[in-house]
PDB file of C-alpha atoms in Angstrom:
ATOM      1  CA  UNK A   1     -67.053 193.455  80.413  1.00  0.00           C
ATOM      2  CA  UNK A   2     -65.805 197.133  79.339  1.00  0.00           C
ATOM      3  CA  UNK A   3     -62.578 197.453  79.150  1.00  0.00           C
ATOM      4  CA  UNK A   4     -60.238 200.747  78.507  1.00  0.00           C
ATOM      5  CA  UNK A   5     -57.961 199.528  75.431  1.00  0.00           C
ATOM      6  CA  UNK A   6     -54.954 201.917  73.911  1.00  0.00           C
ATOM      7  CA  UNK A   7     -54.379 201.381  70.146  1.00  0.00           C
ATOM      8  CA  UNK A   8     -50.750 201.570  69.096  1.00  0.00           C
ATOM      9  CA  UNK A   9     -50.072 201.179  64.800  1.00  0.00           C
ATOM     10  CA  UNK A  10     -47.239 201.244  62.772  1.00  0.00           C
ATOM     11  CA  UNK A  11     -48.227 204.079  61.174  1.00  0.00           C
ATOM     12  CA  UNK A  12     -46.924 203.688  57.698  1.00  0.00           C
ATOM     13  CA  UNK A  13     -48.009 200.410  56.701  1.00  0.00           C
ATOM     14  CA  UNK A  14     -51.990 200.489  55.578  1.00  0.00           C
ATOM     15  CA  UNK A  15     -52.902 196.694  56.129  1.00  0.00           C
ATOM     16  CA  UNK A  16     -51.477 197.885  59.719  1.00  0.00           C
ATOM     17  CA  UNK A  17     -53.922 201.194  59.954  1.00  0.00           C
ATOM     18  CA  UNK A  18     -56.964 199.455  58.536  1.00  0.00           C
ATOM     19  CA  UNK A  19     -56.975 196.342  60.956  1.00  0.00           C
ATOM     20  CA  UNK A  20     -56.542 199.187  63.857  1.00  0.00           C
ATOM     21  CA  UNK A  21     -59.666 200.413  62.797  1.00  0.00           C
ATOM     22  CA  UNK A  22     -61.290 197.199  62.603  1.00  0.00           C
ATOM     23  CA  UNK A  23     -60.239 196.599  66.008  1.00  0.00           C
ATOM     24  CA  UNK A  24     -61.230 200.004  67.303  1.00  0.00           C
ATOM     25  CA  UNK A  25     -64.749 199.973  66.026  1.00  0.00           C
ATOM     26  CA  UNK A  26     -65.617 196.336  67.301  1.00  0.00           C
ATOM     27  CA  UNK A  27     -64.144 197.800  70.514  1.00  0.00           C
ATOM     28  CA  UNK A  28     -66.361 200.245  70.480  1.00  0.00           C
ATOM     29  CA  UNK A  29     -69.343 198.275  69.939  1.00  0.00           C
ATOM     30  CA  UNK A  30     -68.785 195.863  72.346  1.00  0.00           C
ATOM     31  CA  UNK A  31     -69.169 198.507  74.725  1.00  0.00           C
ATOM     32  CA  UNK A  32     -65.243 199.098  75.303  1.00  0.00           C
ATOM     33  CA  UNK A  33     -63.414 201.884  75.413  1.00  0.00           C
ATOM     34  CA  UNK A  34     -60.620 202.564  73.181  1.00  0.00           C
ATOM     35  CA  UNK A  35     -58.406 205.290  71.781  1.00  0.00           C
ATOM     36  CA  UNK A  36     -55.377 205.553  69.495  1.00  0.00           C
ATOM     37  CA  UNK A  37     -51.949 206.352  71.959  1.00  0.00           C
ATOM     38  CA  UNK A  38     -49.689 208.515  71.222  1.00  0.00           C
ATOM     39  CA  UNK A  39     -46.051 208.866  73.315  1.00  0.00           C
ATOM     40  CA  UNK A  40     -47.854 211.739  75.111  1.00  0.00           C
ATOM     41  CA  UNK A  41     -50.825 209.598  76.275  1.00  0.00           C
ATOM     42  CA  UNK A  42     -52.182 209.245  79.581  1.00  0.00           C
ATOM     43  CA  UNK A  43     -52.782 205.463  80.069  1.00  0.00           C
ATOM     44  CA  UNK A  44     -53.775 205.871  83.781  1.00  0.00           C
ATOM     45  CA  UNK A  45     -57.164 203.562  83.889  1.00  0.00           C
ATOM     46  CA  UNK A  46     -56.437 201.627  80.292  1.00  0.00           C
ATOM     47  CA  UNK A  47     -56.514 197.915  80.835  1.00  0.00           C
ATOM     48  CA  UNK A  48     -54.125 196.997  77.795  1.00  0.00           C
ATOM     49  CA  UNK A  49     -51.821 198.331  74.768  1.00  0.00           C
ATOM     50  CA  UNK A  50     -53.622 196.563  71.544  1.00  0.00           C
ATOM     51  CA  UNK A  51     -50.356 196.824  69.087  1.00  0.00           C
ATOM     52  CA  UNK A  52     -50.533 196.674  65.686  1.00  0.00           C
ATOM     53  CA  UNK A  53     -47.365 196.363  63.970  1.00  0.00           C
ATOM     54  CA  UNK A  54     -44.177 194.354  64.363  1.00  0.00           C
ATOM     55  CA  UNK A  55     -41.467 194.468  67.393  1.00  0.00           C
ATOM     56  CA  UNK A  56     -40.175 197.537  66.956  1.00  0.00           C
ATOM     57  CA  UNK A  57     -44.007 199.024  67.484  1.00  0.00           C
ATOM     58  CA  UNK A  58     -44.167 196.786  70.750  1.00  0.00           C
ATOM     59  CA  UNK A  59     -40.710 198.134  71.951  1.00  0.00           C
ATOM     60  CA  UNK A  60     -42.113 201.846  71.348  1.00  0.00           C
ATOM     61  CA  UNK A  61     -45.416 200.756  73.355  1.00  0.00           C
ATOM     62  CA  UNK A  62     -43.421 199.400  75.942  1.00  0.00           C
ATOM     63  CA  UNK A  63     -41.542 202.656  76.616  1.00  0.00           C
ATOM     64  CA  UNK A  64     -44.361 204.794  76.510  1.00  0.00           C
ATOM     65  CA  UNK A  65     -46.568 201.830  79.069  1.00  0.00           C
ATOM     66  CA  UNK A  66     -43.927 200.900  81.630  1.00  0.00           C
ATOM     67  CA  UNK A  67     -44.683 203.958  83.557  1.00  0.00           C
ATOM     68  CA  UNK A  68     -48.154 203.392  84.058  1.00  0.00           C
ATOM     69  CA  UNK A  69     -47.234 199.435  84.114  1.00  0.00           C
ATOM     70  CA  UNK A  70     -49.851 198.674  80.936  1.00  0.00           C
ATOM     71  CA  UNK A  71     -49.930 194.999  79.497  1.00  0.00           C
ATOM     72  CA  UNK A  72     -49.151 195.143  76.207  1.00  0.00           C
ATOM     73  CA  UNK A  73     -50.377 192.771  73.441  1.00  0.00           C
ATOM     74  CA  UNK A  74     -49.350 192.575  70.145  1.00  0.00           C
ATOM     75  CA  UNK A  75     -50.433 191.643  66.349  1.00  0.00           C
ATOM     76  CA  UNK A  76     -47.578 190.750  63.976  1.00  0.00           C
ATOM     77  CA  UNK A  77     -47.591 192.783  60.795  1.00  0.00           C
ATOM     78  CA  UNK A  78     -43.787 192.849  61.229  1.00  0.00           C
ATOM     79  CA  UNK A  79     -41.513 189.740  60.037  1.00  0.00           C
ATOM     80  CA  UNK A  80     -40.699 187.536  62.476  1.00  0.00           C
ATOM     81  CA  UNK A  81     -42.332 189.060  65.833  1.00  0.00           C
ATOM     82  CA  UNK A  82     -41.029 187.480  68.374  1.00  0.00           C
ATOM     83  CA  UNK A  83     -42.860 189.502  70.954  1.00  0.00           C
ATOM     84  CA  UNK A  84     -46.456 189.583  69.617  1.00  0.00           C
ATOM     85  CA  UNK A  85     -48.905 187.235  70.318  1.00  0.00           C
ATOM     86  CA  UNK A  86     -51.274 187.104  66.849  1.00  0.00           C
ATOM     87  CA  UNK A  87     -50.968 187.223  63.602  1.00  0.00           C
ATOM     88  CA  UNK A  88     -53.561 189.349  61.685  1.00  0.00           C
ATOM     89  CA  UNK A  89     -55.592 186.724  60.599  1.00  0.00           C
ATOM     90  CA  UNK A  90     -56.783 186.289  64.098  1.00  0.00           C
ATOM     91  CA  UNK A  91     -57.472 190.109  64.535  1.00  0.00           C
ATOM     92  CA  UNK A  92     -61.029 189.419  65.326  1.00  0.00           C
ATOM     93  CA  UNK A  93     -60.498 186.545  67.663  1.00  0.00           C
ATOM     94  CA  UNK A  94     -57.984 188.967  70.240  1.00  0.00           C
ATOM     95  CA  UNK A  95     -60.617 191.251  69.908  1.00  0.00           C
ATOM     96  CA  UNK A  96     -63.280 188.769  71.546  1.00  0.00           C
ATOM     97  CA  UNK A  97     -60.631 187.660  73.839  1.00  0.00           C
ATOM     98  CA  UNK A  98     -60.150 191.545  75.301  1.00  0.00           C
ATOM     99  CA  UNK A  99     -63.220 192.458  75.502  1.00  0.00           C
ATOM    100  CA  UNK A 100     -64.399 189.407  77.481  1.00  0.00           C
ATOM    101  CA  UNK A 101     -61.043 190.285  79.495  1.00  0.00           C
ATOM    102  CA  UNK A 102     -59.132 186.420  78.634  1.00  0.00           C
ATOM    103  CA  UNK A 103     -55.593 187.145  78.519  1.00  0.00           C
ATOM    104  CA  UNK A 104     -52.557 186.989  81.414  1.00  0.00           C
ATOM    105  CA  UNK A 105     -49.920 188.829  81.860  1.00  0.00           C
ATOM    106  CA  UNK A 106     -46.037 188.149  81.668  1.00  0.00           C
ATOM    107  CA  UNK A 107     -43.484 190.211  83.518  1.00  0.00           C
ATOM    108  CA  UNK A 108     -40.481 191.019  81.610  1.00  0.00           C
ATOM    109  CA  UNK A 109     -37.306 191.400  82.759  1.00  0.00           C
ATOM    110  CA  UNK A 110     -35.675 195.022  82.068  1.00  0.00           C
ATOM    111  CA  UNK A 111     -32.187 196.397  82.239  1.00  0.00           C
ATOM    112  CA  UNK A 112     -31.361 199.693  83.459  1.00  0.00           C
ATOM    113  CA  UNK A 113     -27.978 201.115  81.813  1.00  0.00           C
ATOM    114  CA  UNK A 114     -25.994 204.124  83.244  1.00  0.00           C
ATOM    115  CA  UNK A 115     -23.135 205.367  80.611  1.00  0.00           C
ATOM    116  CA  UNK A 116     -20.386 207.659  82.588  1.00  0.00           C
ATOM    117  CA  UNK A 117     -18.051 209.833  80.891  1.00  0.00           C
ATOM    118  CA  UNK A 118     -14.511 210.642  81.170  1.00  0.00           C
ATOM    119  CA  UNK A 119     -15.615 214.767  82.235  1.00  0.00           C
ATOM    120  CA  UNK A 120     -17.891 213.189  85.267  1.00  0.00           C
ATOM    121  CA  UNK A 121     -21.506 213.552  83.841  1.00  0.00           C
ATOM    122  CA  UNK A 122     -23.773 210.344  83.278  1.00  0.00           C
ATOM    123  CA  UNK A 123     -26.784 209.724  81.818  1.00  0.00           C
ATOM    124  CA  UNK A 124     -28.914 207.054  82.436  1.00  0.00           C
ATOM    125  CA  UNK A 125     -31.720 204.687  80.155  1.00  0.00           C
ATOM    126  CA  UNK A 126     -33.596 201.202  80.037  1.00  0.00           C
ATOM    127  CA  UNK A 127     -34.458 198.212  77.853  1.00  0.00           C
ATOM    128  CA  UNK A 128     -36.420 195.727  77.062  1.00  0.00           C
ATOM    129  CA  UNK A 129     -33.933 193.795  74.725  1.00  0.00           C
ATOM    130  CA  UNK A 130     -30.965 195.241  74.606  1.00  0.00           C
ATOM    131  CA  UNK A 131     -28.341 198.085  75.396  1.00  0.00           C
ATOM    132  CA  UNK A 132     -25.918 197.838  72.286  1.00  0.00           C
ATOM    133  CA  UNK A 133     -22.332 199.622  72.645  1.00  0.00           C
ATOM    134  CA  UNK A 134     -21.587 199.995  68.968  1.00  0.00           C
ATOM    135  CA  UNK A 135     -18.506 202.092  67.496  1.00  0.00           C
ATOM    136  CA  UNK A 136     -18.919 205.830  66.689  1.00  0.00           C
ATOM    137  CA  UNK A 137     -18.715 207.352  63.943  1.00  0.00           C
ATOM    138  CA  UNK A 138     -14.847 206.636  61.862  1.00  0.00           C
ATOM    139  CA  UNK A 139     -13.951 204.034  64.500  1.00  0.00           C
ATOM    140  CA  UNK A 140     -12.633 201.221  62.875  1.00  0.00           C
ATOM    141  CA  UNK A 141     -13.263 198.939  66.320  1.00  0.00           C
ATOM    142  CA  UNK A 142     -13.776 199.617  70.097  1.00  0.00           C
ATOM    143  CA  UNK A 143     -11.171 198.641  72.795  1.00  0.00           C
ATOM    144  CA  UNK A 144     -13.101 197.577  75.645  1.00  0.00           C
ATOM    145  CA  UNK A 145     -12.619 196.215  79.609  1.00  0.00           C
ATOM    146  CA  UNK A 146     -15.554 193.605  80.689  1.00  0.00           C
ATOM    147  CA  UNK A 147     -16.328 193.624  84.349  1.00  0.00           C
ATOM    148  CA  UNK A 148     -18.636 191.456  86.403  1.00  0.00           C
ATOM    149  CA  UNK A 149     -19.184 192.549  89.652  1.00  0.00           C
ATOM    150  CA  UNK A 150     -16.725 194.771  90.099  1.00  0.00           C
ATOM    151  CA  UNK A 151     -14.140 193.059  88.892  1.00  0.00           C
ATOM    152  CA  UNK A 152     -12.513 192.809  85.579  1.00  0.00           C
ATOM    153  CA  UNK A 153     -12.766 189.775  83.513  1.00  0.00           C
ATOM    154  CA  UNK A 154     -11.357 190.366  80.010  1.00  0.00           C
ATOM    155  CA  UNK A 155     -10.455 193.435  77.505  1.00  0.00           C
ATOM    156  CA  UNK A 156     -10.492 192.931  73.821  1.00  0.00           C
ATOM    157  CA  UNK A 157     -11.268 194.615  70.548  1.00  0.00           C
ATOM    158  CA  UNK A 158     -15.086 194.798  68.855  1.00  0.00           C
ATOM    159  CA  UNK A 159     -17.153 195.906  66.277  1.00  0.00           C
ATOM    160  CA  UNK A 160     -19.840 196.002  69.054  1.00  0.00           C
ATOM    161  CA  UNK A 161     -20.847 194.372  72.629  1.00  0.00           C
ATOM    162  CA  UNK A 162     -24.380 193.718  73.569  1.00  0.00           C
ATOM    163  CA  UNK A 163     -25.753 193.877  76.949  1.00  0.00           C
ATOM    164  CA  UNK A 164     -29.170 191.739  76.860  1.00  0.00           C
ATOM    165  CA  UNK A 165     -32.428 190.471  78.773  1.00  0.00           C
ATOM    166  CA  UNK A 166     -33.682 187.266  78.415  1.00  0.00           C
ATOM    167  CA  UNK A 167     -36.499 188.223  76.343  1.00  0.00           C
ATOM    168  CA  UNK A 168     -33.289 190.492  74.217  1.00  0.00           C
ATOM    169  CA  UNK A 169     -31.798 186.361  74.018  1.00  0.00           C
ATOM    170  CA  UNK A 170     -33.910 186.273  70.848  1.00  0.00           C
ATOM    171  CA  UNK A 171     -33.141 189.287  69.207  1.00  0.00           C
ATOM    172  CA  UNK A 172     -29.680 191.107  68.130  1.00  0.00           C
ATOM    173  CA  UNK A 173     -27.805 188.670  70.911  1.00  0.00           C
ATOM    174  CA  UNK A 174     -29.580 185.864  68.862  1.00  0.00           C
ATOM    175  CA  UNK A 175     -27.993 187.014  65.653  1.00  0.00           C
ATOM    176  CA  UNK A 176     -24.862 187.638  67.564  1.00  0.00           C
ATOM    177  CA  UNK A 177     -24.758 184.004  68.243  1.00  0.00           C
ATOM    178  CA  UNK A 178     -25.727 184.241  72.063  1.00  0.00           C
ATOM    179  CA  UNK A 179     -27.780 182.010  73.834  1.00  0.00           C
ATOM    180  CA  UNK A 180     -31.775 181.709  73.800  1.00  0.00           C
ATOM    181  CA  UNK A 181     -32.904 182.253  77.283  1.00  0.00           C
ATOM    182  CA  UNK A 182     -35.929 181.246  78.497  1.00  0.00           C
ATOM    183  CA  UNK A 183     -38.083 184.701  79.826  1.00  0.00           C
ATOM    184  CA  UNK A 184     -38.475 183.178  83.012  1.00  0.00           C
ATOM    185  CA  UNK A 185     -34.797 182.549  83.674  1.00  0.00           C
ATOM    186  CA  UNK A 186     -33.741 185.933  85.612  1.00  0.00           C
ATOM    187  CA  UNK A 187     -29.905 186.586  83.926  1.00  0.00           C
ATOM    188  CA  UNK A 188     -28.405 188.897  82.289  1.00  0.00           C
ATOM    189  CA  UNK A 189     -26.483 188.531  79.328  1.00  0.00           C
ATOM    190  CA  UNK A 190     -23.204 189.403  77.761  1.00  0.00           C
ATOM    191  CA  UNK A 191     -22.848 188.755  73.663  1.00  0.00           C
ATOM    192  CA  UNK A 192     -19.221 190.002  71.760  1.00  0.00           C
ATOM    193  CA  UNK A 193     -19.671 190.732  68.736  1.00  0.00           C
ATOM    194  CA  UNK A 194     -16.443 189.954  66.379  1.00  0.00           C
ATOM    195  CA  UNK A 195     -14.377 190.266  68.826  1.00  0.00           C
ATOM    196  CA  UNK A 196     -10.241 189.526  68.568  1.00  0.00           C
ATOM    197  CA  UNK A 197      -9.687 187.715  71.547  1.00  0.00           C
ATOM    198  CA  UNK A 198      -9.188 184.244  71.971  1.00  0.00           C
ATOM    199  CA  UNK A 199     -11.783 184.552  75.217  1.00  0.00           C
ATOM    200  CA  UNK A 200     -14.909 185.874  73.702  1.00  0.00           C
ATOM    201  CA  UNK A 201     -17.928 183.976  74.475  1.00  0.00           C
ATOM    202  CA  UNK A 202     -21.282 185.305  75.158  1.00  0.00           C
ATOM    203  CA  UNK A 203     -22.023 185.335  79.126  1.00  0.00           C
ATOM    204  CA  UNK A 204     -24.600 184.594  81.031  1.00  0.00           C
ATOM    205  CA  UNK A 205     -24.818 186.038  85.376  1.00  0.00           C
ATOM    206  CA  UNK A 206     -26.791 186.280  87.644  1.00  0.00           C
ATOM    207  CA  UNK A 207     -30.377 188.732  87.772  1.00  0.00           C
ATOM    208  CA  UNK A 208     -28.431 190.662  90.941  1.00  0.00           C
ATOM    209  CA  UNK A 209     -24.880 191.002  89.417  1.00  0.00           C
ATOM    210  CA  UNK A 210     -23.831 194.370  87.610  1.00  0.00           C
ATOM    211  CA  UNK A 211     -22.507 194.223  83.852  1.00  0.00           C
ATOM    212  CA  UNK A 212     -19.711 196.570  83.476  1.00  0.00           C
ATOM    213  CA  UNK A 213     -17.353 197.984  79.956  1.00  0.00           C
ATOM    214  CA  UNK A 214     -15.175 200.137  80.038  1.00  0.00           C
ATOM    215  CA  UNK A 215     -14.797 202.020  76.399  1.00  0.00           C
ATOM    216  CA  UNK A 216     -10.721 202.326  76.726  1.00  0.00           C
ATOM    217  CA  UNK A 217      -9.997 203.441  72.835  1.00  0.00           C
ATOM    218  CA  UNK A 218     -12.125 205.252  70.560  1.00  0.00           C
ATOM    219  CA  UNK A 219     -15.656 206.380  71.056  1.00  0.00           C
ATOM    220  CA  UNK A 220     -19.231 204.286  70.941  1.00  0.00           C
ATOM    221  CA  UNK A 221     -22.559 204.779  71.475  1.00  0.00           C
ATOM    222  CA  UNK A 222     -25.015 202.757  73.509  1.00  0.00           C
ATOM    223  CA  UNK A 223     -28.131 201.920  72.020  1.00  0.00           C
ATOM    224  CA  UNK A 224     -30.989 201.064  73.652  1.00  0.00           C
ATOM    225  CA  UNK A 225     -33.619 199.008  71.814  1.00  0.00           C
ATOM    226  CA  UNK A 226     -32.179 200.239  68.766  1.00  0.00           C
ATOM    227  CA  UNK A 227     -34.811 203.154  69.319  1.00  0.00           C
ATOM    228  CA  UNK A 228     -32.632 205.726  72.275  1.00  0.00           C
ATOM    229  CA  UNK A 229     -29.058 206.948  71.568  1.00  0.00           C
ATOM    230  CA  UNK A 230     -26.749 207.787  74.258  1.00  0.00           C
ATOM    231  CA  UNK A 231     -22.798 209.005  73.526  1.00  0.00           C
ATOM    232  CA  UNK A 232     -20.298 206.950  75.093  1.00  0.00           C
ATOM    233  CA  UNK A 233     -16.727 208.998  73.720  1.00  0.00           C
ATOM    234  CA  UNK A 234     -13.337 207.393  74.627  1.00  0.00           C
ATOM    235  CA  UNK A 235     -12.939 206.365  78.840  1.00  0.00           C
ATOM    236  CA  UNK A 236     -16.529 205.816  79.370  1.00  0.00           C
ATOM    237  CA  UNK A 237     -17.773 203.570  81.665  1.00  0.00           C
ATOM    238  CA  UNK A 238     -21.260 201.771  81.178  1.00  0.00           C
ATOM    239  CA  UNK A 239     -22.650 199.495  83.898  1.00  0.00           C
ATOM    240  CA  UNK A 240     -26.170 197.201  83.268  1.00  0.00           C
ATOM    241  CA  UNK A 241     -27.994 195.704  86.290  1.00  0.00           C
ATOM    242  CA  UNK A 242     -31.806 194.573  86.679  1.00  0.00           C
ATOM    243  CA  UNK A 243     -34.444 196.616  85.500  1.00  0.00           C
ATOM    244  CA  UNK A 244     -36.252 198.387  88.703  1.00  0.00           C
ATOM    245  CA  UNK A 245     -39.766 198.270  86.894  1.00  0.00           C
ATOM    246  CA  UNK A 246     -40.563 195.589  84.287  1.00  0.00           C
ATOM    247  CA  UNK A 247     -41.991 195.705  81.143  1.00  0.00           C
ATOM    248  CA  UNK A 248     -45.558 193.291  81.173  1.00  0.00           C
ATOM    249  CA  UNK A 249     -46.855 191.198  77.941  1.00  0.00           C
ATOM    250  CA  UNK A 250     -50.319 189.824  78.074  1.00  0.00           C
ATOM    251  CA  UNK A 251     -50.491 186.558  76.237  1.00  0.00           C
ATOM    252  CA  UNK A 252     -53.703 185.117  75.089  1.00  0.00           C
ATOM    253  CA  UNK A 253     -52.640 181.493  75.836  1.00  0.00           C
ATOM    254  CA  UNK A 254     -50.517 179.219  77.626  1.00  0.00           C
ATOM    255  CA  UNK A 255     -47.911 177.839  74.857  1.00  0.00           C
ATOM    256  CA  UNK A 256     -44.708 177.458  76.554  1.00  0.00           C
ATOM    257  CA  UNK A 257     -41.732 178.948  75.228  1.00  0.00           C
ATOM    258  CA  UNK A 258     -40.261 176.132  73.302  1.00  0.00           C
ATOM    259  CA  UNK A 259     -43.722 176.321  71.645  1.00  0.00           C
ATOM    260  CA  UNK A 260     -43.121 179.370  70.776  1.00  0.00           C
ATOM    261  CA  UNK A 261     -39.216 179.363  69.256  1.00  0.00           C
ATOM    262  CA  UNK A 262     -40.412 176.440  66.806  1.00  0.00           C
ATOM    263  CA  UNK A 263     -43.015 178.564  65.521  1.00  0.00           C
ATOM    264  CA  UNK A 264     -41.456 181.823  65.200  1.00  0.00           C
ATOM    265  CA  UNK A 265     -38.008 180.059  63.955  1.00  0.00           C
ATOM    266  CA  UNK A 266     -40.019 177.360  61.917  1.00  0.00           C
ATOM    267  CA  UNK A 267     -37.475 174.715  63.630  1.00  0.00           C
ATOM    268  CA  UNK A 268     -37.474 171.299  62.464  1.00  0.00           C
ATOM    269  CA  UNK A 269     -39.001 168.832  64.797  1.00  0.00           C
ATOM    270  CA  UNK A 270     -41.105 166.246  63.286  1.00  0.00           C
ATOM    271  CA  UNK A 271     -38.967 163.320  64.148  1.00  0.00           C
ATOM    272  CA  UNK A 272     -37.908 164.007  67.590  1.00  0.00           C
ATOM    273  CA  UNK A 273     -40.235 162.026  69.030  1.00  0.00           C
ATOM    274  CA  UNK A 274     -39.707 158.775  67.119  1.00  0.00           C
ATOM    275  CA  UNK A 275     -36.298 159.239  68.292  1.00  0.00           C
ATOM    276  CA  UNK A 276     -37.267 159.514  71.932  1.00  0.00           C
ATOM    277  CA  UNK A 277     -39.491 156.113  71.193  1.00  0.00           C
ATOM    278  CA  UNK A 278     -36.202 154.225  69.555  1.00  0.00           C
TER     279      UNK A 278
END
């Protein structure tokens, strides 16, 4: 079958460029269409994303494709890639597997993020992963108010407080000590990050509630993906709520997600089962 396939790289590493080409010419000769995207492409009409690089080239694909609602599929020539679906030894296999059109599609979960200031103006963004409210520049530590709902729940001190996805569950929440959510658990989550307050812990609500801080000392900054910047100074207010449009992930098979955190966490399971049989 001919298919219309975008090629995304991360353009400074080589081993990265050279596979892209690989991929692009057997593309090509299959009878495919395909073309290198830039954040000013057109993908009206492509069938996938074909990235080539580690998660933070799949979170620039996804911003640039969730417009036009593209899958996106990605090789690993990052570290621990969480969000592709090869590694690059298998470059030529997803190849095959495009062009005779075997993959699915996952719908992500997004979160769309609204930051108001103190003077009345507001600015709005998305993720994929995360929306990170970090400390500005010379703050020692942000004073914040945590709302669910509408109503307030705690206010403590923090380096930083992360407002997550599922699919984020894996990433900076992960390191943050939150909890690994399953992608097709609709939630949103809440992760502190050293925090001084004696309640702290990372929360998990509901796909239709609204995540709410209020910045009461000192001035942040919300990043999104680690990739968009928006100013949050002292008074702010920053609410998270369900994504309108999600993000979608083709996958090439059907490994379930527990298949997938032993693998990309190289967890230790050899002897569960003998324990199950004992």
């Amino acid at each position: 079958m001919s298919v219309r396939v975008g090629i995304l790289i991360h353009e400074t590493r080589e081993d990265a460029t050279t596979s892209a080409q690989i991929a692009f010419d057997r593309l090509r000769a299959a009878g495919s269409e395909a073309f290198y995207v830039t954040p000013e492409s057109d993908l009206r009409g492509t069938d996938l994303i074909l990235v080539i690089g580690g998660d933070g080239t799949i979170l620039k694909a996804a911003q640039i494709a969730m417009p036009y609602e593209t899958p996106i599929l990605g090789i690993n020539f990052g570290h621990v890639g969480f969000l592709a679906e090869a590694e690059p030894a298998s470059l030529l296999d997803v190849v095959n597997a495009i062009v005779e059109g075997k993959w699915t599609v996952d719908s992500r979960l997004t979160i769309d993020v609204t930051v108001t200031r103190p003077d009345g103006t507001s600015e709005t963004g998305w993720a994929l992963n995360e929306a990170s409210i970090e400390k500005g520049a010379g703050a020692r530590m942000i004073e914040t108010d945590i709302g669910v709902d509408g109503l307030g729940l705690s206010s403590f001190k923090a380096d930083a407080i992360l407002l997550s996805t599922p699919t984020g569950s894996t990433a900076y929440s992960f390191s943050a000590g939150g909890p690994v959510v399953w992608p097709d658990v609709e939630a949103l989550l809440l992760t502190p990050i050293a925090a001084h307050a004696l309640f702290a812990r990372p929360l998990v609500v509901s796909k239709d509630s609204t995540l709410e801080v209020g910045i009461r000392s000192d001035d942040a900054v919300v990043w999104l993906d680690g990739r968009r910047q928006v100013e949050a100074p002292e008074g702010s207010r920053i609410t998270a709520v369900k994504g309108k449009h999600p993000v979608r992930l083709a996958r090439l098979n059907d490994t379930p997600f527990s298949g997938r955190l032993v693998k990309k966490f190289h967890l230790p399971v050899e002897g569960w089962r003998r324990g199950i049989a004992e």
